[in-house]
Short mmCIF file of C-alpha atoms in Angstrom, two decimals:
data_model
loop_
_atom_site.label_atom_id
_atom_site.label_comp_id
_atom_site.label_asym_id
_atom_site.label_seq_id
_atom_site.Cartn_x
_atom_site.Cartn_y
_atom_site.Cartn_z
CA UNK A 14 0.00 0.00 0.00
CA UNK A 15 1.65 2.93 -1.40
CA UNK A 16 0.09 7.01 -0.14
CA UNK A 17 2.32 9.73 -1.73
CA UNK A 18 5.34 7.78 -2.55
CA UNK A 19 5.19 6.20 1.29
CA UNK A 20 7.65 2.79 0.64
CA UNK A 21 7.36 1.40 4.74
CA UNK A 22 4.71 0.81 7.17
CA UNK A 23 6.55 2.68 9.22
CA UNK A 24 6.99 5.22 7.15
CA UNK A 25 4.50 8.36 7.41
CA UNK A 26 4.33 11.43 5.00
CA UNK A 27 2.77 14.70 4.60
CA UNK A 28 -0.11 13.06 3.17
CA UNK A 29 -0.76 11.10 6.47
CA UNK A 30 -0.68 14.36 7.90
CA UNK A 31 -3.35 16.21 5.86
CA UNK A 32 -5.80 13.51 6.46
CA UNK A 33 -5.01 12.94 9.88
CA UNK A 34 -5.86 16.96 10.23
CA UNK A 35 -8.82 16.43 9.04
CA UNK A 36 -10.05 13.42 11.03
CA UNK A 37 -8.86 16.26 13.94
CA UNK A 38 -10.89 18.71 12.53
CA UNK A 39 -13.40 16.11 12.15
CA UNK A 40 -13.62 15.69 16.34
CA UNK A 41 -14.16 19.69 17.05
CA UNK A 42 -17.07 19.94 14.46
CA UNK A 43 -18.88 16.87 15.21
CA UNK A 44 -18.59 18.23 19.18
CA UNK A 45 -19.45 21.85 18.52
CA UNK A 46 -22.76 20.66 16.55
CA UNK A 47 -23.34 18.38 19.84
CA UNK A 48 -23.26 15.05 17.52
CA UNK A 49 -21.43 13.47 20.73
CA UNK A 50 -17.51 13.39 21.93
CA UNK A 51 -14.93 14.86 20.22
CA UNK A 52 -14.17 12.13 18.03
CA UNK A 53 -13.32 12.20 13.95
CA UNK A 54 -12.23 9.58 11.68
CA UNK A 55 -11.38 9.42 7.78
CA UNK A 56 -11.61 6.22 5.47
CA UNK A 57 -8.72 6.68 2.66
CA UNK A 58 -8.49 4.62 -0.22
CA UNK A 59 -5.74 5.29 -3.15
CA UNK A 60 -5.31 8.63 -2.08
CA UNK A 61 -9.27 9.62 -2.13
CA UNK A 62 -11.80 9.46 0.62
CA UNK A 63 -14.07 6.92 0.83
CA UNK A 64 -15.99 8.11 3.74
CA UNK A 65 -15.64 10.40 6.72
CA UNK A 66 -17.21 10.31 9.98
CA UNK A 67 -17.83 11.90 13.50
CA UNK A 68 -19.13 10.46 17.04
CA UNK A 69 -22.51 10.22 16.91
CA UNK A 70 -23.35 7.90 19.97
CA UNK A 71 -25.69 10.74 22.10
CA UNK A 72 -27.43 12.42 18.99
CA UNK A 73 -28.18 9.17 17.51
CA UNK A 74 -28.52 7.64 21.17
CA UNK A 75 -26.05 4.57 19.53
CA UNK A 76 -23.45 3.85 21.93
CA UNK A 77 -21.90 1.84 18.58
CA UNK A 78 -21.84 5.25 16.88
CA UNK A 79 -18.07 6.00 17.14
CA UNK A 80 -16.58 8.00 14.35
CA UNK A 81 -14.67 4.75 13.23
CA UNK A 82 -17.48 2.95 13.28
CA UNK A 83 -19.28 5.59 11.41
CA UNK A 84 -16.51 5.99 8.63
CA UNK A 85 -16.21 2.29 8.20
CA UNK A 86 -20.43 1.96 7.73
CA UNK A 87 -20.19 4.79 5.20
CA UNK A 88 -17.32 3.83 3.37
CA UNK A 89 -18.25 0.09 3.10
CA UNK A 90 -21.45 1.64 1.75
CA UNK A 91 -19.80 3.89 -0.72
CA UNK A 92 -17.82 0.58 -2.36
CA UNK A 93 -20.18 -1.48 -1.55
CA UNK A 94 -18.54 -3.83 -0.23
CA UNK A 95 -18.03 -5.10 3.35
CA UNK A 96 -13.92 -5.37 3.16
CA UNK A 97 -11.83 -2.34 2.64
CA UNK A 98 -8.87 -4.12 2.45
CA UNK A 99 -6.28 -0.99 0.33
CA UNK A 100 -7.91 1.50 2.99
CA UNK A 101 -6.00 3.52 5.42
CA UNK A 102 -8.12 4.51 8.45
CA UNK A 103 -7.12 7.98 10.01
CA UNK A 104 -8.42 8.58 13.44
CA UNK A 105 -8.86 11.23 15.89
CA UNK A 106 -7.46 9.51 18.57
CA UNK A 107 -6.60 5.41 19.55
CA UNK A 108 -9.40 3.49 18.45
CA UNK A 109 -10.90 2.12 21.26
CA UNK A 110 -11.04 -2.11 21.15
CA UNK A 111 -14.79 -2.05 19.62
CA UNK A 112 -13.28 0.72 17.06
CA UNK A 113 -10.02 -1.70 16.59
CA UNK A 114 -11.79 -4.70 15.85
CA UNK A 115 -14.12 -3.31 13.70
CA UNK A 116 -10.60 -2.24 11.50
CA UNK A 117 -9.95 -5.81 11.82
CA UNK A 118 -13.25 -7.23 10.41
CA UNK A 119 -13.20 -4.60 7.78
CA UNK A 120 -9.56 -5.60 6.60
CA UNK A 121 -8.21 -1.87 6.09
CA UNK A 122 -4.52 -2.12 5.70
CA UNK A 123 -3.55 0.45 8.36
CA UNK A 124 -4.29 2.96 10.81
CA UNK A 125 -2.84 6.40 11.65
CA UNK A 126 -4.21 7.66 14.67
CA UNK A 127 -3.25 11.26 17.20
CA UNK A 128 -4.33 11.30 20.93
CA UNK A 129 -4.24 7.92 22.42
CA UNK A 130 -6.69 5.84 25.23
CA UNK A 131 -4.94 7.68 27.63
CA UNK A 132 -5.90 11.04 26.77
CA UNK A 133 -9.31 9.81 25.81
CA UNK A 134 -9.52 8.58 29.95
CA UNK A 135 -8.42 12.16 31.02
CA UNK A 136 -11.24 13.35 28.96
CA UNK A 137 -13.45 10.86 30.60
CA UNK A 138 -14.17 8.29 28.22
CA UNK A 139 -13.34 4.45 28.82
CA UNK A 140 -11.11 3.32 26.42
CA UNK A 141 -8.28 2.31 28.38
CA UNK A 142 -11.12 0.61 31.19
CA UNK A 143 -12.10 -1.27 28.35
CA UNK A 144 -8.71 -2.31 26.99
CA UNK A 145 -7.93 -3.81 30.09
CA UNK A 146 -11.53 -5.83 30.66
CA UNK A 147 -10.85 -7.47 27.66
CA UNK A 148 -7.42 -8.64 28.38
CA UNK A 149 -9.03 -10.16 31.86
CA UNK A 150 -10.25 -13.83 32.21
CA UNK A 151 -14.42 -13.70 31.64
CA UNK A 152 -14.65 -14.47 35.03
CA UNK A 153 -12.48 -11.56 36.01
CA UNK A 154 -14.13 -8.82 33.89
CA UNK A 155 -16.45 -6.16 35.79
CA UNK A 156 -19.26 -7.27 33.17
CA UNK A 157 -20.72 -10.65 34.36
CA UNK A 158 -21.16 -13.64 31.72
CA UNK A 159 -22.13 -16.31 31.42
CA UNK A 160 -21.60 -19.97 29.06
CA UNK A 161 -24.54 -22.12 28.59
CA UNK A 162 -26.20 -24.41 26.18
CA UNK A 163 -22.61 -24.56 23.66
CA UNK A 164 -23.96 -27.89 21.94
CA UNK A 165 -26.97 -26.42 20.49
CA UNK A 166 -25.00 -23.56 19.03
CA UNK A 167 -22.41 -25.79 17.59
CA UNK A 168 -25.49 -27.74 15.75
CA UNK A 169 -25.74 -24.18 14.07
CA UNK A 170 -22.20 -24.14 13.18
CA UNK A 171 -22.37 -27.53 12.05
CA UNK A 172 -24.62 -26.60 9.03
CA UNK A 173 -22.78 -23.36 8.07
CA UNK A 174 -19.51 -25.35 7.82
CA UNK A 175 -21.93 -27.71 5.72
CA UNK A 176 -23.15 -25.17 3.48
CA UNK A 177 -21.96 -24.61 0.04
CA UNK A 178 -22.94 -20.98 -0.94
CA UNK A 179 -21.98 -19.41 2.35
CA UNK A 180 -19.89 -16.26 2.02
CA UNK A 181 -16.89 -16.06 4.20
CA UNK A 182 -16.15 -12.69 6.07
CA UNK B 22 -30.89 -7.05 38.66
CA UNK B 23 -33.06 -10.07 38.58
CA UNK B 24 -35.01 -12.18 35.92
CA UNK B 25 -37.35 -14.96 37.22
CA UNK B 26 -35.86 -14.77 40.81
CA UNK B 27 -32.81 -15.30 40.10
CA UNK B 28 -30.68 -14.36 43.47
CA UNK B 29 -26.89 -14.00 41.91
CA UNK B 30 -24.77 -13.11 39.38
CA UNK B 31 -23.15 -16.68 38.53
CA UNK B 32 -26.92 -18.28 38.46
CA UNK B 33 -28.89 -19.15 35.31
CA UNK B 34 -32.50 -19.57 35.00
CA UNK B 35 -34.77 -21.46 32.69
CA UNK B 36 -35.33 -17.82 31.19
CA UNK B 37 -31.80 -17.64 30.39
CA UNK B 38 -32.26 -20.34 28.24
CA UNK B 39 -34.59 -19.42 26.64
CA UNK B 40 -33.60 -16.17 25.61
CA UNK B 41 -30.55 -17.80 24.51
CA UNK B 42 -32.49 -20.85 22.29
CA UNK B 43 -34.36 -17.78 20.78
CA UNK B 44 -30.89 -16.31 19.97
CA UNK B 45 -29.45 -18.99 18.88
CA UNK B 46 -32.70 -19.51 16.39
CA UNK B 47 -31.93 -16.43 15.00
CA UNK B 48 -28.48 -17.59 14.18
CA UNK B 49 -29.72 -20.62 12.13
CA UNK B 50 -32.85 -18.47 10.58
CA UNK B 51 -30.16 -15.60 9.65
CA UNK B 52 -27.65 -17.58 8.09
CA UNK B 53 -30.48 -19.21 6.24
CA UNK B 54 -32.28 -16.41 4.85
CA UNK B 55 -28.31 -15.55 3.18
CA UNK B 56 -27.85 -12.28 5.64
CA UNK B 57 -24.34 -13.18 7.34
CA UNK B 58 -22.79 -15.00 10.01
CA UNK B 59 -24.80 -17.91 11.70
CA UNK B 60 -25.12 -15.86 14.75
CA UNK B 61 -28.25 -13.87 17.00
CA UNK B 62 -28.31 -12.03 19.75
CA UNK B 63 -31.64 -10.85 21.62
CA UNK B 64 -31.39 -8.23 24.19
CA UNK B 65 -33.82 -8.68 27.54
CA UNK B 66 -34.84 -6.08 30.13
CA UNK B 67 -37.55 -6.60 32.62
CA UNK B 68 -38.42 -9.98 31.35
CA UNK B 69 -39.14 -8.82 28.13
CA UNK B 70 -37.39 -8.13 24.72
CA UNK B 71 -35.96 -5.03 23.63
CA UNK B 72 -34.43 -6.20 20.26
CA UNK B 73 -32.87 -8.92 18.33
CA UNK B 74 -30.43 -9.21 15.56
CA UNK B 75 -29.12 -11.55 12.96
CA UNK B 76 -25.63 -11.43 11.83
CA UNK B 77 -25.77 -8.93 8.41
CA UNK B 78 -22.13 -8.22 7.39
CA UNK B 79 -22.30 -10.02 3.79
CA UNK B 80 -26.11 -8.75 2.90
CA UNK B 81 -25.92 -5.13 4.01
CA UNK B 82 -21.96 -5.19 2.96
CA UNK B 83 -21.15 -3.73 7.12
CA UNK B 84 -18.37 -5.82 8.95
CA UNK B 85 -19.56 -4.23 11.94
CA UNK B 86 -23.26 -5.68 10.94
CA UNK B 87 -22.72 -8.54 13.82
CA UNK B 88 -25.73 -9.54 15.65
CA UNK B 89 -24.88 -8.32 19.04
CA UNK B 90 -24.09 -4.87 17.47
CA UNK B 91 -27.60 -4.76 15.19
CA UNK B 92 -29.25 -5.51 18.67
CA UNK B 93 -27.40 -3.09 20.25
CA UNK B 94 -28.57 -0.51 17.81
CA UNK B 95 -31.98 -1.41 17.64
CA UNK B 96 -32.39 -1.90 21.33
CA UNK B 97 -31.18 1.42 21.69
CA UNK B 98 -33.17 2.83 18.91
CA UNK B 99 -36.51 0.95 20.86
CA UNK B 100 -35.47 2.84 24.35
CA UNK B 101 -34.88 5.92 22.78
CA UNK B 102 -31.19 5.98 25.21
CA UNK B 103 -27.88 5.31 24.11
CA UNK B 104 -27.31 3.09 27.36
CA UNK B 105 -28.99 0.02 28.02
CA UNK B 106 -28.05 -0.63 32.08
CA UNK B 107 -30.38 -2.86 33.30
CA UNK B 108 -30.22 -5.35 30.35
CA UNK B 109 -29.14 -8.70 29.31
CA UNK B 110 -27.52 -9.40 26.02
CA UNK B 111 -27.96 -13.32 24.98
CA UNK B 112 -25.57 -14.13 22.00
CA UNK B 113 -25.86 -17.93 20.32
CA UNK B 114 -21.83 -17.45 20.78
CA UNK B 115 -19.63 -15.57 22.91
CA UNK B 116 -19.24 -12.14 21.77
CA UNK B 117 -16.01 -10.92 19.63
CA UNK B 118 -13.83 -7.79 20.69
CA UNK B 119 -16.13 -5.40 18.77
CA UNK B 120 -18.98 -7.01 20.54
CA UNK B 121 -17.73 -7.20 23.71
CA UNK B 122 -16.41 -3.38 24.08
CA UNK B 123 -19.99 -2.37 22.59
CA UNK B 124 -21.50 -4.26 25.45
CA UNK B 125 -19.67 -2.70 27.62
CA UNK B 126 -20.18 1.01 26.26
CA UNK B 127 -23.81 0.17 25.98
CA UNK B 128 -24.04 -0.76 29.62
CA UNK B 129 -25.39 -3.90 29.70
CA UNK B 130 -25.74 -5.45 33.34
CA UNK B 131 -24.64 -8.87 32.28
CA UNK B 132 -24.02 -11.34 29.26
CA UNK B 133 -24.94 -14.83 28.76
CA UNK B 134 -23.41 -16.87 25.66
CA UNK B 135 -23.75 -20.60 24.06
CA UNK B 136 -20.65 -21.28 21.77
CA UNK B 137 -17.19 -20.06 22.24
CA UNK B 138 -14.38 -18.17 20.39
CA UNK B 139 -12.78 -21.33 19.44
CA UNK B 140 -15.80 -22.74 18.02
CA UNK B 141 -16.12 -19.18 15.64
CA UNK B 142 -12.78 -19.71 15.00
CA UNK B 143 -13.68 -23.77 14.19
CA UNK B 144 -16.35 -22.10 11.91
CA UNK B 145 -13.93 -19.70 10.09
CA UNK B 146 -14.30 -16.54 11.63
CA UNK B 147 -11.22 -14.38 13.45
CA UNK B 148 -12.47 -13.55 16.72
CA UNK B 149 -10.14 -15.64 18.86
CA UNK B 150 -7.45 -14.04 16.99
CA UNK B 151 -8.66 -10.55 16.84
CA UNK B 152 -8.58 -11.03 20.84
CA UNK B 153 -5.01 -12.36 20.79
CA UNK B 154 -4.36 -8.98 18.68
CA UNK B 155 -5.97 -6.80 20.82
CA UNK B 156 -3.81 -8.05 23.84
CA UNK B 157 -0.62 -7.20 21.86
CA UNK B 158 1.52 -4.01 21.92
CA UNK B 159 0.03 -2.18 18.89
CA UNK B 160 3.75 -2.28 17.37
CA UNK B 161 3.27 -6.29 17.35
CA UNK B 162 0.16 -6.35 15.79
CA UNK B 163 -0.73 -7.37 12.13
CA UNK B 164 -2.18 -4.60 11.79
CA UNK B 165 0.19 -1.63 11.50
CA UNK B 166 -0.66 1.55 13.37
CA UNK B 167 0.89 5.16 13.61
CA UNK B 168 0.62 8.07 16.17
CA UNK B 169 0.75 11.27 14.98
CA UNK B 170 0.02 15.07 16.25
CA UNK B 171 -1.03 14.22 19.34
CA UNK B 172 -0.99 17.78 20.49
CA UNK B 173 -3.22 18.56 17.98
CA UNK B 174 -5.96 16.21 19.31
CA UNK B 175 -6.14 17.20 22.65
CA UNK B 176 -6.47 20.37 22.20
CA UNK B 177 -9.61 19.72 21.08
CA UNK B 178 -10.09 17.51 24.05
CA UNK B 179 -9.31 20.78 26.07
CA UNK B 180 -12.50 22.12 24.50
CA UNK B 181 -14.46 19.47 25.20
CA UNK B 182 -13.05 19.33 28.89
CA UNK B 183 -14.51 22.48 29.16
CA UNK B 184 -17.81 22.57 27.59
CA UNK B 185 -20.10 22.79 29.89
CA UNK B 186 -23.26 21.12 28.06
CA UNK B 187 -21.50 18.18 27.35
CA UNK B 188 -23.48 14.82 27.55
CA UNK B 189 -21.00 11.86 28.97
CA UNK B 190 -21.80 8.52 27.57
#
């Protein structure tokens, strides 16, 4: 994946910079026009946007509404498609771990990101609480659950791993 | 919080399972009406449903169409609130990363699951090792990530630090 001549993953250029800006700028608008936290994100694919977003969890009242999440809807919409594997995703700050394994699931090839989890905790939200819950043992976490009835799921399983026109994700 | 009596956290009930058969029907009824995933999720509060959800990524082309997150949003979207304390989320199998952290943004009181993330991964899908990549030092990941002008995005944190109608979610 090449952006502006960029030939390592490490690598970052002025083009990583200009979108990164804007997923920035993305966080103070979406805040200012009370569409939730301060939170912006930018979907880039062969150095064009595919889709932008902002936090929208307490004006849509979806706590799934990140701006990652956001982008990622939009821009699988725009190519109509549910990978973006070739996409870059720019983000405001550290994607939290629902935000991170949604870039997972949606194959994007990278992601360039500003403030991290702990900045997002000293601004109150619960990134880094939630990083840590999910490195814990189930039976450690703060949020109780709870394994029951396994066989009768695996009898779903059974007949997806059966069936000949399913399409893997 | 209690459903059909029941006096702790660790305790099921015959209503737990049969929230969870219901979510694990919609697991084999989504997968065979073609919209994803063989996997449901209902959402319960006060002994009666709030939502459900099929998996979705492959027919509305949105990796982050699992069924935990659809219920999620449409619970959400039936309460009219963006949290959802005083619920249960059922899954036919334990929840992925995404899954999880939306649970836990959305406030659920407690989760109950059938299969595990070794019998997704069984199945072909990446959960167990999206949570083995979450636990990682982002420089050890798969997926590459950069951190850039993180002055720039707490300033605008600074803003929001300050504003004094913000909603906290």
């Amino acid at each position: 994946m090449t952006i502006d001549g960029m030939t390592d993953e490490g690598a970052t250029t002025a083009a990583d910079r200009r979108w990164l800006r804007r997923a920035i700028a993305l966080s103070r608008s979406g805040m200012e026009a009370d569409c939730g936290g301060p939170f912006g994100a930018v979907i880039v694919r062969n150095g064009a946007v595919l889709a932008e977003g902002s936090n929208r969890v307490t004006s849509d009242n979806d706590p799934t509404a990140h701006a990652e999440i956001v982008a990622i809807r939009r821009a699988c919409a725009a190519a109509d498609d549910f990978s973006l594997a070739g996409a870059v995703l720019y983000a405001s700050c550290e994607p939290c771990p629902m935000c991170l394994a949604a870039a997972y699931w949606a194959r994007v090839d990278r992601i360039v990101f500003a403030a991290c989890r702990d900045d997002a905790a000293a601004a109150g939200f619960d990134d880094a609480h939630i990083y840590r819950e999910l490195a814990l043992a189930p039976d450690q976490r703060s949020l109780p659950m709870v394994a029951l009835l396994r066989d009768e799921a695996n009898a779903v399983f059974s007949v997806w791993n059966q069936k000949e026109d399913r399409i893997a994700y």
